[in-house]
């Protein structure tokens, strides 16, 4: 297993470098630039700005300087739109917020989704099954851009129970609505995958053998059925976790959380190359990391898998 992890890490480094180069080239090939405005800047002012940020250099030189700054100093450079702030500062301010509500949303989606799926599979075609499936379908048709304003309307404007915006690490009331809005649709998908996988496992031969030996039903479910039923769920959770902890622009806009989701979209609209690259590298690195974690969990859950 250790050798497999080393091989994956050896492949991850050139993959991440290729992602950086391709993203850098594609951004610079798009028309316009970070200083392109409705009212054109004087040519001398534009030339001075390009020279200050190194945009007047050949593209290969810009890529080399950018890669050297990351590898040697872990420096993503200054923001073009916010000249008094660096990309490292913007990510350091927004990512902890996004990581907090993203991780809580992930935990909420996994716990509730797996529980609904298991209950629905065990009590197939019963009231509990119909209720769990109904909750899943209802959650699936309410994406976060629909759920967020509904939560604000109900819990803030009508009931006055929760703050309608802002963020505080010390006050859990600010966490509730972002977590529910972000995790609900993922929870529904996890519940559907868990139910279908659990039904397939419960009909397998080793489950019938365990029941024939007189093993209690709760031990059959927890010890013999749950782990293999979670394999498809685990494969789904890897990219889901990355998408949750790297932010949702809808959550950041509706609840004014200050996460990096809105910063990423603003950087794309403003052509802030440095911020776009910083968030892109963050997402790419986390995707590679958690895909590796998913593969390791596969081997832990299913002993038949060997790397």
PDB file of C-alpha atoms in Angstrom:
ATOM      1  CA  UNK A   1       0.000   0.000   0.000  1.00  0.00           C
ATOM      2  CA  UNK A   2       2.810   2.418   0.846  1.00  0.00           C
ATOM      3  CA  UNK A   3       4.418   1.828  -2.541  1.00  0.00           C
ATOM      4  CA  UNK A   4       1.068   2.481  -4.204  1.00  0.00           C
ATOM      5  CA  UNK A   5       0.710   5.791  -2.366  1.00  0.00           C
ATOM      6  CA  UNK A   6       4.193   6.815  -3.459  1.00  0.00           C
ATOM      7  CA  UNK A   7       3.390   5.983  -7.077  1.00  0.00           C
ATOM      8  CA  UNK A   8       0.194   7.997  -6.919  1.00  0.00           C
ATOM      9  CA  UNK A   9       2.035  10.967  -5.436  1.00  0.00           C
ATOM     10  CA  UNK A  10       4.672  10.695  -8.158  1.00  0.00           C
ATOM     11  CA  UNK A  11       1.921  10.905 -10.770  1.00  0.00           C
ATOM     12  CA  UNK A  12       0.114  13.705  -8.914  1.00  0.00           C
ATOM     13  CA  UNK A  13       3.017  16.167  -9.156  1.00  0.00           C
ATOM     14  CA  UNK A  14       3.268  16.252 -12.978  1.00  0.00           C
ATOM     15  CA  UNK A  15      -0.535  16.193 -13.182  1.00  0.00           C
ATOM     16  CA  UNK A  16      -0.739  19.309 -11.031  1.00  0.00           C
ATOM     17  CA  UNK A  17       2.011  21.017 -13.038  1.00  0.00           C
ATOM     18  CA  UNK A  18       0.158  20.238 -16.264  1.00  0.00           C
ATOM     19  CA  UNK A  19      -3.038  21.661 -14.751  1.00  0.00           C
ATOM     20  CA  UNK A  20      -1.218  24.883 -13.854  1.00  0.00           C
ATOM     21  CA  UNK A  21       0.316  25.307 -17.313  1.00  0.00           C
ATOM     22  CA  UNK A  22      -2.920  24.579 -19.194  1.00  0.00           C
ATOM     23  CA  UNK A  23      -4.978  26.871 -16.963  1.00  0.00           C
ATOM     24  CA  UNK A  24      -2.398  29.639 -17.322  1.00  0.00           C
ATOM     25  CA  UNK A  25      -2.323  29.354 -21.111  1.00  0.00           C
ATOM     26  CA  UNK A  26      -6.116  29.202 -21.501  1.00  0.00           C
ATOM     27  CA  UNK A  27      -6.640  32.277 -19.324  1.00  0.00           C
ATOM     28  CA  UNK A  28      -4.120  34.294 -21.310  1.00  0.00           C
ATOM     29  CA  UNK A  29      -5.581  33.167 -24.645  1.00  0.00           C
ATOM     30  CA  UNK A  30      -8.987  34.608 -23.753  1.00  0.00           C
ATOM     31  CA  UNK A  31      -9.550  38.145 -25.091  1.00  0.00           C
ATOM     32  CA  UNK A  32      -9.125  41.071 -22.736  1.00  0.00           C
ATOM     33  CA  UNK A  33      -7.071  41.322 -19.588  1.00  0.00           C
ATOM     34  CA  UNK A  34      -7.210  42.233 -15.885  1.00  0.00           C
ATOM     35  CA  UNK A  35      -6.932  45.933 -16.711  1.00  0.00           C
ATOM     36  CA  UNK A  36      -9.465  45.940 -19.538  1.00  0.00           C
ATOM     37  CA  UNK A  37     -12.315  48.274 -18.588  1.00  0.00           C
ATOM     38  CA  UNK A  38     -15.291  49.884 -20.271  1.00  0.00           C
ATOM     39  CA  UNK A  39     -13.255  53.049 -20.442  1.00  0.00           C
ATOM     40  CA  UNK A  40      -9.852  52.260 -21.884  1.00  0.00           C
ATOM     41  CA  UNK A  41      -6.782  53.225 -19.893  1.00  0.00           C
ATOM     42  CA  UNK A  42      -4.150  55.436 -21.503  1.00  0.00           C
ATOM     43  CA  UNK A  43      -1.558  53.395 -23.351  1.00  0.00           C
ATOM     44  CA  UNK A  44       1.273  54.483 -21.067  1.00  0.00           C
ATOM     45  CA  UNK A  45      -0.682  53.617 -17.912  1.00  0.00           C
ATOM     46  CA  UNK A  46      -1.588  50.197 -19.324  1.00  0.00           C
ATOM     47  CA  UNK A  47       2.034  49.567 -20.293  1.00  0.00           C
ATOM     48  CA  UNK A  48       3.204  50.476 -16.784  1.00  0.00           C
ATOM     49  CA  UNK A  49       0.665  48.127 -15.181  1.00  0.00           C
ATOM     50  CA  UNK A  50       1.635  45.250 -17.474  1.00  0.00           C
ATOM     51  CA  UNK A  51       5.298  45.864 -16.685  1.00  0.00           C
ATOM     52  CA  UNK A  52       4.627  45.980 -12.930  1.00  0.00           C
ATOM     53  CA  UNK A  53       2.905  42.575 -12.931  1.00  0.00           C
ATOM     54  CA  UNK A  54       5.129  41.010 -15.601  1.00  0.00           C
ATOM     55  CA  UNK A  55       2.370  40.726 -18.181  1.00  0.00           C
ATOM     56  CA  UNK A  56       4.595  42.290 -20.846  1.00  0.00           C
ATOM     57  CA  UNK A  57       6.933  39.289 -20.771  1.00  0.00           C
ATOM     58  CA  UNK A  58       6.642  36.281 -23.100  1.00  0.00           C
ATOM     59  CA  UNK A  59       4.096  33.705 -22.000  1.00  0.00           C
ATOM     60  CA  UNK A  60       6.716  31.033 -21.288  1.00  0.00           C
ATOM     61  CA  UNK A  61       8.579  33.455 -19.040  1.00  0.00           C
ATOM     62  CA  UNK A  62       5.389  34.284 -17.112  1.00  0.00           C
ATOM     63  CA  UNK A  63       4.674  30.582 -16.609  1.00  0.00           C
ATOM     64  CA  UNK A  64       8.224  29.933 -15.428  1.00  0.00           C
ATOM     65  CA  UNK A  65       8.161  32.817 -12.954  1.00  0.00           C
ATOM     66  CA  UNK A  66       4.790  31.695 -11.632  1.00  0.00           C
ATOM     67  CA  UNK A  67       5.903  28.083 -11.155  1.00  0.00           C
ATOM     68  CA  UNK A  68       9.149  29.206  -9.510  1.00  0.00           C
ATOM     69  CA  UNK A  69       7.244  31.392  -7.059  1.00  0.00           C
ATOM     70  CA  UNK A  70       4.985  28.501  -6.080  1.00  0.00           C
ATOM     71  CA  UNK A  71       7.678  25.842  -5.784  1.00  0.00           C
ATOM     72  CA  UNK A  72      10.341  27.998  -4.122  1.00  0.00           C
ATOM     73  CA  UNK A  73       8.253  30.267  -1.892  1.00  0.00           C
ATOM     74  CA  UNK A  74       4.673  28.917  -2.052  1.00  0.00           C
ATOM     75  CA  UNK A  75       3.721  32.372  -3.298  1.00  0.00           C
ATOM     76  CA  UNK A  76       0.742  32.747  -5.635  1.00  0.00           C
ATOM     77  CA  UNK A  77       1.561  36.373  -6.309  1.00  0.00           C
ATOM     78  CA  UNK A  78      -0.407  39.610  -5.844  1.00  0.00           C
ATOM     79  CA  UNK A  79      -4.008  40.129  -6.838  1.00  0.00           C
ATOM     80  CA  UNK A  80      -4.503  42.297  -9.935  1.00  0.00           C
ATOM     81  CA  UNK A  81      -7.823  43.685  -8.724  1.00  0.00           C
ATOM     82  CA  UNK A  82      -6.827  44.173  -5.059  1.00  0.00           C
ATOM     83  CA  UNK A  83      -3.251  45.484  -5.397  1.00  0.00           C
ATOM     84  CA  UNK A  84      -2.712  45.779  -1.636  1.00  0.00           C
ATOM     85  CA  UNK A  85      -3.480  42.095  -1.024  1.00  0.00           C
ATOM     86  CA  UNK A  86      -1.877  38.850  -2.151  1.00  0.00           C
ATOM     87  CA  UNK A  87      -3.592  35.694  -3.319  1.00  0.00           C
ATOM     88  CA  UNK A  88      -2.249  33.858  -0.264  1.00  0.00           C
ATOM     89  CA  UNK A  89      -4.015  36.382   1.976  1.00  0.00           C
ATOM     90  CA  UNK A  90      -7.308  36.078   0.079  1.00  0.00           C
ATOM     91  CA  UNK A  91      -7.228  32.276   0.274  1.00  0.00           C
ATOM     92  CA  UNK A  92      -6.184  32.348   3.950  1.00  0.00           C
ATOM     93  CA  UNK A  93      -9.180  34.563   4.733  1.00  0.00           C
ATOM     94  CA  UNK A  94     -11.820  32.744   2.696  1.00  0.00           C
ATOM     95  CA  UNK A  95     -10.793  29.086   2.797  1.00  0.00           C
ATOM     96  CA  UNK A  96     -11.212  28.511   6.573  1.00  0.00           C
ATOM     97  CA  UNK A  97     -14.811  29.723   6.300  1.00  0.00           C
ATOM     98  CA  UNK A  98     -15.498  27.537   3.293  1.00  0.00           C
ATOM     99  CA  UNK A  99     -13.738  24.579   4.878  1.00  0.00           C
ATOM    100  CA  UNK A 100     -15.864  24.908   8.025  1.00  0.00           C
ATOM    101  CA  UNK A 101     -19.306  25.010   6.452  1.00  0.00           C
ATOM    102  CA  UNK A 102     -18.216  22.612   3.686  1.00  0.00           C
ATOM    103  CA  UNK A 103     -16.989  19.970   6.139  1.00  0.00           C
ATOM    104  CA  UNK A 104     -20.128  20.331   8.265  1.00  0.00           C
ATOM    105  CA  UNK A 105     -22.295  20.058   5.144  1.00  0.00           C
ATOM    106  CA  UNK A 106     -20.407  16.936   4.128  1.00  0.00           C
ATOM    107  CA  UNK A 107     -20.900  15.377   7.560  1.00  0.00           C
ATOM    108  CA  UNK A 108     -24.602  16.261   7.491  1.00  0.00           C
ATOM    109  CA  UNK A 109     -25.055  14.836   3.982  1.00  0.00           C
ATOM    110  CA  UNK A 110     -23.223  11.583   4.735  1.00  0.00           C
ATOM    111  CA  UNK A 111     -24.815  10.838   8.103  1.00  0.00           C
ATOM    112  CA  UNK A 112     -28.392  11.659   7.082  1.00  0.00           C
ATOM    113  CA  UNK A 113     -28.056  10.263   3.558  1.00  0.00           C
ATOM    114  CA  UNK A 114     -26.573   6.925   4.613  1.00  0.00           C
ATOM    115  CA  UNK A 115     -29.125   6.581   7.445  1.00  0.00           C
ATOM    116  CA  UNK A 116     -32.050   7.228   5.086  1.00  0.00           C
ATOM    117  CA  UNK A 117     -30.682   4.825   2.497  1.00  0.00           C
ATOM    118  CA  UNK A 118     -30.095   2.021   4.997  1.00  0.00           C
ATOM    119  CA  UNK A 119     -33.529   2.407   6.611  1.00  0.00           C
ATOM    120  CA  UNK A 120     -35.232   2.486   3.221  1.00  0.00           C
ATOM    121  CA  UNK A 121     -33.427  -0.676   2.099  1.00  0.00           C
ATOM    122  CA  UNK A 122     -34.090  -2.616   5.309  1.00  0.00           C
ATOM    123  CA  UNK A 123     -37.787  -1.666   5.315  1.00  0.00           C
ATOM    124  CA  UNK A 124     -38.322  -1.969   1.572  1.00  0.00           C
ATOM    125  CA  UNK A 125     -41.845  -1.138   0.352  1.00  0.00           C
ATOM    126  CA  UNK A 126     -42.890  -0.020   3.829  1.00  0.00           C
ATOM    127  CA  UNK A 127     -43.951   3.388   5.102  1.00  0.00           C
ATOM    128  CA  UNK A 128     -40.376   4.137   6.182  1.00  0.00           C
ATOM    129  CA  UNK A 129     -39.122   3.304   2.694  1.00  0.00           C
ATOM    130  CA  UNK A 130     -41.665   5.595   1.050  1.00  0.00           C
ATOM    131  CA  UNK A 131     -40.906   8.344   3.574  1.00  0.00           C
ATOM    132  CA  UNK A 132     -37.137   8.119   3.032  1.00  0.00           C
ATOM    133  CA  UNK A 133     -37.517   8.081  -0.747  1.00  0.00           C
ATOM    134  CA  UNK A 134     -39.935  11.007  -0.558  1.00  0.00           C
ATOM    135  CA  UNK A 135     -37.487  13.031   1.524  1.00  0.00           C
ATOM    136  CA  UNK A 136     -34.705  12.224  -0.930  1.00  0.00           C
ATOM    137  CA  UNK A 137     -36.756  13.247  -3.956  1.00  0.00           C
ATOM    138  CA  UNK A 138     -37.891  16.439  -2.238  1.00  0.00           C
ATOM    139  CA  UNK A 139     -34.320  17.323  -1.338  1.00  0.00           C
ATOM    140  CA  UNK A 140     -33.093  16.520  -4.833  1.00  0.00           C
ATOM    141  CA  UNK A 141     -35.479  18.984  -6.493  1.00  0.00           C
ATOM    142  CA  UNK A 142     -34.389  21.777  -4.126  1.00  0.00           C
ATOM    143  CA  UNK A 143     -30.829  22.736  -5.134  1.00  0.00           C
ATOM    144  CA  UNK A 144     -28.889  25.207  -3.042  1.00  0.00           C
ATOM    145  CA  UNK A 145     -29.914  28.257  -5.091  1.00  0.00           C
ATOM    146  CA  UNK A 146     -33.561  27.391  -4.263  1.00  0.00           C
ATOM    147  CA  UNK A 147     -33.014  26.162  -0.725  1.00  0.00           C
ATOM    148  CA  UNK A 148     -30.961  29.175   0.389  1.00  0.00           C
ATOM    149  CA  UNK A 149     -33.627  31.889  -0.131  1.00  0.00           C
ATOM    150  CA  UNK A 150     -36.316  29.593   1.301  1.00  0.00           C
ATOM    151  CA  UNK A 151     -34.281  29.112   4.484  1.00  0.00           C
ATOM    152  CA  UNK A 152     -33.687  32.840   4.820  1.00  0.00           C
ATOM    153  CA  UNK A 153     -37.401  33.537   4.279  1.00  0.00           C
ATOM    154  CA  UNK A 154     -38.563  30.988   6.857  1.00  0.00           C
ATOM    155  CA  UNK A 155     -35.943  31.061   9.627  1.00  0.00           C
ATOM    156  CA  UNK A 156     -34.900  34.719   9.400  1.00  0.00           C
ATOM    157  CA  UNK A 157     -37.801  36.802   8.109  1.00  0.00           C
ATOM    158  CA  UNK A 158     -40.737  34.774   9.411  1.00  0.00           C
ATOM    159  CA  UNK A 159     -39.435  33.075  12.559  1.00  0.00           C
ATOM    160  CA  UNK A 160     -36.477  35.302  13.440  1.00  0.00           C
ATOM    161  CA  UNK A 161     -34.525  32.321  14.750  1.00  0.00           C
ATOM    162  CA  UNK A 162     -31.329  32.529  12.715  1.00  0.00           C
ATOM    163  CA  UNK A 163     -29.224  35.366  11.309  1.00  0.00           C
ATOM    164  CA  UNK A 164     -29.802  35.842   7.613  1.00  0.00           C
ATOM    165  CA  UNK A 165     -26.177  36.535   6.701  1.00  0.00           C
ATOM    166  CA  UNK A 166     -22.623  36.936   7.891  1.00  0.00           C
ATOM    167  CA  UNK A 167     -20.276  34.458   9.509  1.00  0.00           C
ATOM    168  CA  UNK A 168     -18.893  33.770  12.958  1.00  0.00           C
ATOM    169  CA  UNK A 169     -16.730  30.829  13.993  1.00  0.00           C
ATOM    170  CA  UNK A 170     -17.891  31.180  17.605  1.00  0.00           C
ATOM    171  CA  UNK A 171     -21.654  31.323  16.942  1.00  0.00           C
ATOM    172  CA  UNK A 172     -23.152  28.091  15.506  1.00  0.00           C
ATOM    173  CA  UNK A 173     -26.328  29.946  14.496  1.00  0.00           C
ATOM    174  CA  UNK A 174     -24.442  31.274  11.480  1.00  0.00           C
ATOM    175  CA  UNK A 175     -23.598  27.706  10.403  1.00  0.00           C
ATOM    176  CA  UNK A 176     -27.061  26.165  10.275  1.00  0.00           C
ATOM    177  CA  UNK A 177     -28.534  27.563   7.055  1.00  0.00           C
ATOM    178  CA  UNK A 178     -25.341  27.359   4.933  1.00  0.00           C
ATOM    179  CA  UNK A 179     -24.871  23.729   6.008  1.00  0.00           C
ATOM    180  CA  UNK A 180     -28.455  22.757   5.201  1.00  0.00           C
ATOM    181  CA  UNK A 181     -28.542  24.648   1.906  1.00  0.00           C
ATOM    182  CA  UNK A 182     -25.262  23.163   0.684  1.00  0.00           C
ATOM    183  CA  UNK A 183     -25.696  19.605   1.959  1.00  0.00           C
ATOM    184  CA  UNK A 184     -29.348  18.859   1.182  1.00  0.00           C
ATOM    185  CA  UNK A 185     -29.077  17.929  -2.500  1.00  0.00           C
ATOM    186  CA  UNK A 186     -25.924  15.864  -1.871  1.00  0.00           C
ATOM    187  CA  UNK A 187     -27.706  14.123   0.993  1.00  0.00           C
ATOM    188  CA  UNK A 188     -30.462  13.068  -1.396  1.00  0.00           C
ATOM    189  CA  UNK A 189     -27.984  11.593  -3.873  1.00  0.00           C
ATOM    190  CA  UNK A 190     -26.161   9.708  -1.117  1.00  0.00           C
ATOM    191  CA  UNK A 191     -29.467   8.300   0.176  1.00  0.00           C
ATOM    192  CA  UNK A 192     -30.468   7.014  -3.277  1.00  0.00           C
ATOM    193  CA  UNK A 193     -27.066   5.434  -3.917  1.00  0.00           C
ATOM    194  CA  UNK A 194     -27.006   3.836  -0.453  1.00  0.00           C
ATOM    195  CA  UNK A 195     -30.514   2.416  -0.834  1.00  0.00           C
ATOM    196  CA  UNK A 196     -29.879   0.800  -4.216  1.00  0.00           C
ATOM    197  CA  UNK A 197     -26.496  -0.578  -3.147  1.00  0.00           C
ATOM    198  CA  UNK A 198     -27.873  -1.858   0.165  1.00  0.00           C
ATOM    199  CA  UNK A 199     -30.727  -3.664  -1.572  1.00  0.00           C
ATOM    200  CA  UNK A 200     -28.257  -5.406  -3.864  1.00  0.00           C
ATOM    201  CA  UNK A 201     -26.031  -6.483  -0.974  1.00  0.00           C
ATOM    202  CA  UNK A 202     -28.943  -7.687   1.162  1.00  0.00           C
ATOM    203  CA  UNK A 203     -29.898 -10.091  -1.636  1.00  0.00           C
ATOM    204  CA  UNK A 204     -26.427 -11.622  -1.914  1.00  0.00           C
ATOM    205  CA  UNK A 205     -25.450 -15.130  -0.821  1.00  0.00           C
ATOM    206  CA  UNK A 206     -23.339 -14.241   2.209  1.00  0.00           C
ATOM    207  CA  UNK A 207     -26.231 -12.266   3.728  1.00  0.00           C
ATOM    208  CA  UNK A 208     -28.586 -15.231   3.290  1.00  0.00           C
ATOM    209  CA  UNK A 209     -25.964 -17.464   4.907  1.00  0.00           C
ATOM    210  CA  UNK A 210     -25.584 -15.131   7.889  1.00  0.00           C
ATOM    211  CA  UNK A 211     -29.335 -15.050   8.391  1.00  0.00           C
ATOM    212  CA  UNK A 212     -29.575 -18.832   8.048  1.00  0.00           C
ATOM    213  CA  UNK A 213     -27.056 -19.199  10.863  1.00  0.00           C
ATOM    214  CA  UNK A 214     -29.383 -17.234  13.140  1.00  0.00           C
ATOM    215  CA  UNK A 215     -27.326 -14.060  13.349  1.00  0.00           C
ATOM    216  CA  UNK A 216     -29.305 -11.056  14.688  1.00  0.00           C
ATOM    217  CA  UNK A 217     -30.535  -8.716  11.987  1.00  0.00           C
ATOM    218  CA  UNK A 218     -28.689  -5.676  13.322  1.00  0.00           C
ATOM    219  CA  UNK A 219     -25.386  -7.582  13.181  1.00  0.00           C
ATOM    220  CA  UNK A 220     -26.149  -8.756   9.651  1.00  0.00           C
ATOM    221  CA  UNK A 221     -26.738  -5.193   8.536  1.00  0.00           C
ATOM    222  CA  UNK A 222     -23.863  -3.504  10.361  1.00  0.00           C
ATOM    223  CA  UNK A 223     -21.195  -6.189  10.134  1.00  0.00           C
ATOM    224  CA  UNK A 224     -21.855  -7.871   6.783  1.00  0.00           C
ATOM    225  CA  UNK A 225     -24.011  -5.593   4.628  1.00  0.00           C
ATOM    226  CA  UNK A 226     -23.052  -2.012   5.392  1.00  0.00           C
ATOM    227  CA  UNK A 227     -19.368  -2.062   4.444  1.00  0.00           C
ATOM    228  CA  UNK A 228     -19.746  -3.529   0.930  1.00  0.00           C
ATOM    229  CA  UNK A 229     -22.834  -1.374   0.361  1.00  0.00           C
ATOM    230  CA  UNK A 230     -20.763   1.748   1.033  1.00  0.00           C
ATOM    231  CA  UNK A 231     -18.344   1.127  -1.868  1.00  0.00           C
ATOM    232  CA  UNK A 232     -20.383   3.053  -4.460  1.00  0.00           C
ATOM    233  CA  UNK A 233     -21.042   5.760  -1.880  1.00  0.00           C
ATOM    234  CA  UNK A 234     -17.317   6.144  -1.169  1.00  0.00           C
ATOM    235  CA  UNK A 235     -16.557   6.621  -4.867  1.00  0.00           C
ATOM    236  CA  UNK A 236     -19.172   9.389  -4.974  1.00  0.00           C
ATOM    237  CA  UNK A 237     -17.944  11.101  -1.817  1.00  0.00           C
ATOM    238  CA  UNK A 238     -14.453  11.953  -3.080  1.00  0.00           C
ATOM    239  CA  UNK A 239     -15.360  14.666  -5.619  1.00  0.00           C
ATOM    240  CA  UNK A 240     -18.356  15.706  -3.502  1.00  0.00           C
ATOM    241  CA  UNK A 241     -16.135  16.531  -0.529  1.00  0.00           C
ATOM    242  CA  UNK A 242     -13.820  18.630  -2.702  1.00  0.00           C
ATOM    243  CA  UNK A 243     -16.726  20.559  -4.217  1.00  0.00           C
ATOM    244  CA  UNK A 244     -18.145  21.234  -0.751  1.00  0.00           C
ATOM    245  CA  UNK A 245     -14.985  22.438   0.979  1.00  0.00           C
ATOM    246  CA  UNK A 246     -13.865  24.602  -1.950  1.00  0.00           C
ATOM    247  CA  UNK A 247     -16.973  26.701  -1.728  1.00  0.00           C
ATOM    248  CA  UNK A 248     -20.249  27.445  -3.385  1.00  0.00           C
ATOM    249  CA  UNK A 249     -20.816  30.860  -4.873  1.00  0.00           C
ATOM    250  CA  UNK A 250     -24.548  30.550  -4.118  1.00  0.00           C
ATOM    251  CA  UNK A 251     -23.873  29.993  -0.415  1.00  0.00           C
ATOM    252  CA  UNK A 252     -21.378  32.852  -0.286  1.00  0.00           C
ATOM    253  CA  UNK A 253     -23.750  35.264  -2.036  1.00  0.00           C
ATOM    254  CA  UNK A 254     -26.982  34.442  -0.191  1.00  0.00           C
ATOM    255  CA  UNK A 255     -25.447  34.177   3.282  1.00  0.00           C
ATOM    256  CA  UNK A 256     -22.486  36.577   2.868  1.00  0.00           C
ATOM    257  CA  UNK A 257     -20.155  34.054   4.447  1.00  0.00           C
ATOM    258  CA  UNK A 258     -16.955  35.453   2.962  1.00  0.00           C
ATOM    259  CA  UNK A 259     -15.804  32.106   1.532  1.00  0.00           C
ATOM    260  CA  UNK A 260     -13.635  31.619  -1.526  1.00  0.00           C
ATOM    261  CA  UNK A 261     -16.506  30.588  -3.811  1.00  0.00           C
ATOM    262  CA  UNK A 262     -17.543  34.163  -4.532  1.00  0.00           C
ATOM    263  CA  UNK A 263     -13.904  35.277  -4.729  1.00  0.00           C
ATOM    264  CA  UNK A 264     -13.286  32.693  -7.453  1.00  0.00           C
ATOM    265  CA  UNK A 265     -16.250  33.839  -9.529  1.00  0.00           C
ATOM    266  CA  UNK A 266     -15.354  37.510  -9.039  1.00  0.00           C
ATOM    267  CA  UNK A 267     -11.800  36.781 -10.153  1.00  0.00           C
ATOM    268  CA  UNK A 268     -13.106  35.111 -13.309  1.00  0.00           C
ATOM    269  CA  UNK A 269     -15.338  38.095 -14.113  1.00  0.00           C
ATOM    270  CA  UNK A 270     -12.565  40.593 -13.367  1.00  0.00           C
ATOM    271  CA  UNK A 271      -9.856  38.555 -15.117  1.00  0.00           C
ATOM    272  CA  UNK A 272      -7.830  38.427 -11.926  1.00  0.00           C
ATOM    273  CA  UNK A 273      -5.397  35.806 -13.173  1.00  0.00           C
ATOM    274  CA  UNK A 274      -3.562  35.291  -9.887  1.00  0.00           C
ATOM    275  CA  UNK A 275      -6.691  34.584  -7.799  1.00  0.00           C
ATOM    276  CA  UNK A 276      -8.122  32.293 -10.476  1.00  0.00           C
ATOM    277  CA  UNK A 277      -4.893  30.317 -10.596  1.00  0.00           C
ATOM    278  CA  UNK A 278      -4.625  30.119  -6.816  1.00  0.00           C
ATOM    279  CA  UNK A 279      -8.110  28.686  -6.361  1.00  0.00           C
ATOM    280  CA  UNK A 280      -7.695  26.386  -9.387  1.00  0.00           C
ATOM    281  CA  UNK A 281      -4.489  24.933  -7.925  1.00  0.00           C
ATOM    282  CA  UNK A 282      -6.192  24.507  -4.544  1.00  0.00           C
ATOM    283  CA  UNK A 283      -9.120  22.623  -6.100  1.00  0.00           C
ATOM    284  CA  UNK A 284      -6.808  20.495  -8.254  1.00  0.00           C
ATOM    285  CA  UNK A 285      -4.568  19.536  -5.339  1.00  0.00           C
ATOM    286  CA  UNK A 286      -7.532  18.642  -3.123  1.00  0.00           C
ATOM    287  CA  UNK A 287      -9.118  16.590  -5.910  1.00  0.00           C
ATOM    288  CA  UNK A 288      -5.946  14.559  -6.381  1.00  0.00           C
ATOM    289  CA  UNK A 289      -5.561  14.105  -2.625  1.00  0.00           C
ATOM    290  CA  UNK A 290      -9.096  12.924  -1.925  1.00  0.00           C
ATOM    291  CA  UNK A 291      -9.185  10.625  -4.938  1.00  0.00           C
ATOM    292  CA  UNK A 292      -6.190   8.931  -3.341  1.00  0.00           C
ATOM    293  CA  UNK A 293      -8.015   8.809  -0.002  1.00  0.00           C
ATOM    294  CA  UNK A 294     -11.023   7.201  -1.714  1.00  0.00           C
ATOM    295  CA  UNK A 295      -8.809   4.508  -3.264  1.00  0.00           C
ATOM    296  CA  UNK A 296      -7.267   3.744   0.127  1.00  0.00           C
ATOM    297  CA  UNK A 297     -10.715   3.522   1.736  1.00  0.00           C
ATOM    298  CA  UNK A 298     -11.745   1.101  -0.984  1.00  0.00           C
ATOM    299  CA  UNK A 299      -8.964  -1.282   0.038  1.00  0.00           C
ATOM    300  CA  UNK A 300      -9.883  -0.914   3.710  1.00  0.00           C
ATOM    301  CA  UNK A 301     -13.590  -1.604   3.152  1.00  0.00           C
ATOM    302  CA  UNK A 302     -13.178  -4.431   0.647  1.00  0.00           C
ATOM    303  CA  UNK A 303     -10.273  -6.805   1.527  1.00  0.00           C
ATOM    304  CA  UNK A 304     -10.480  -8.322  -1.973  1.00  0.00           C
ATOM    305  CA  UNK A 305      -9.024  -5.116  -3.443  1.00  0.00           C
ATOM    306  CA  UNK A 306      -5.249  -5.056  -3.682  1.00  0.00           C
ATOM    307  CA  UNK A 307      -3.035  -2.349  -5.152  1.00  0.00           C
TER     308      UNK A 307
END
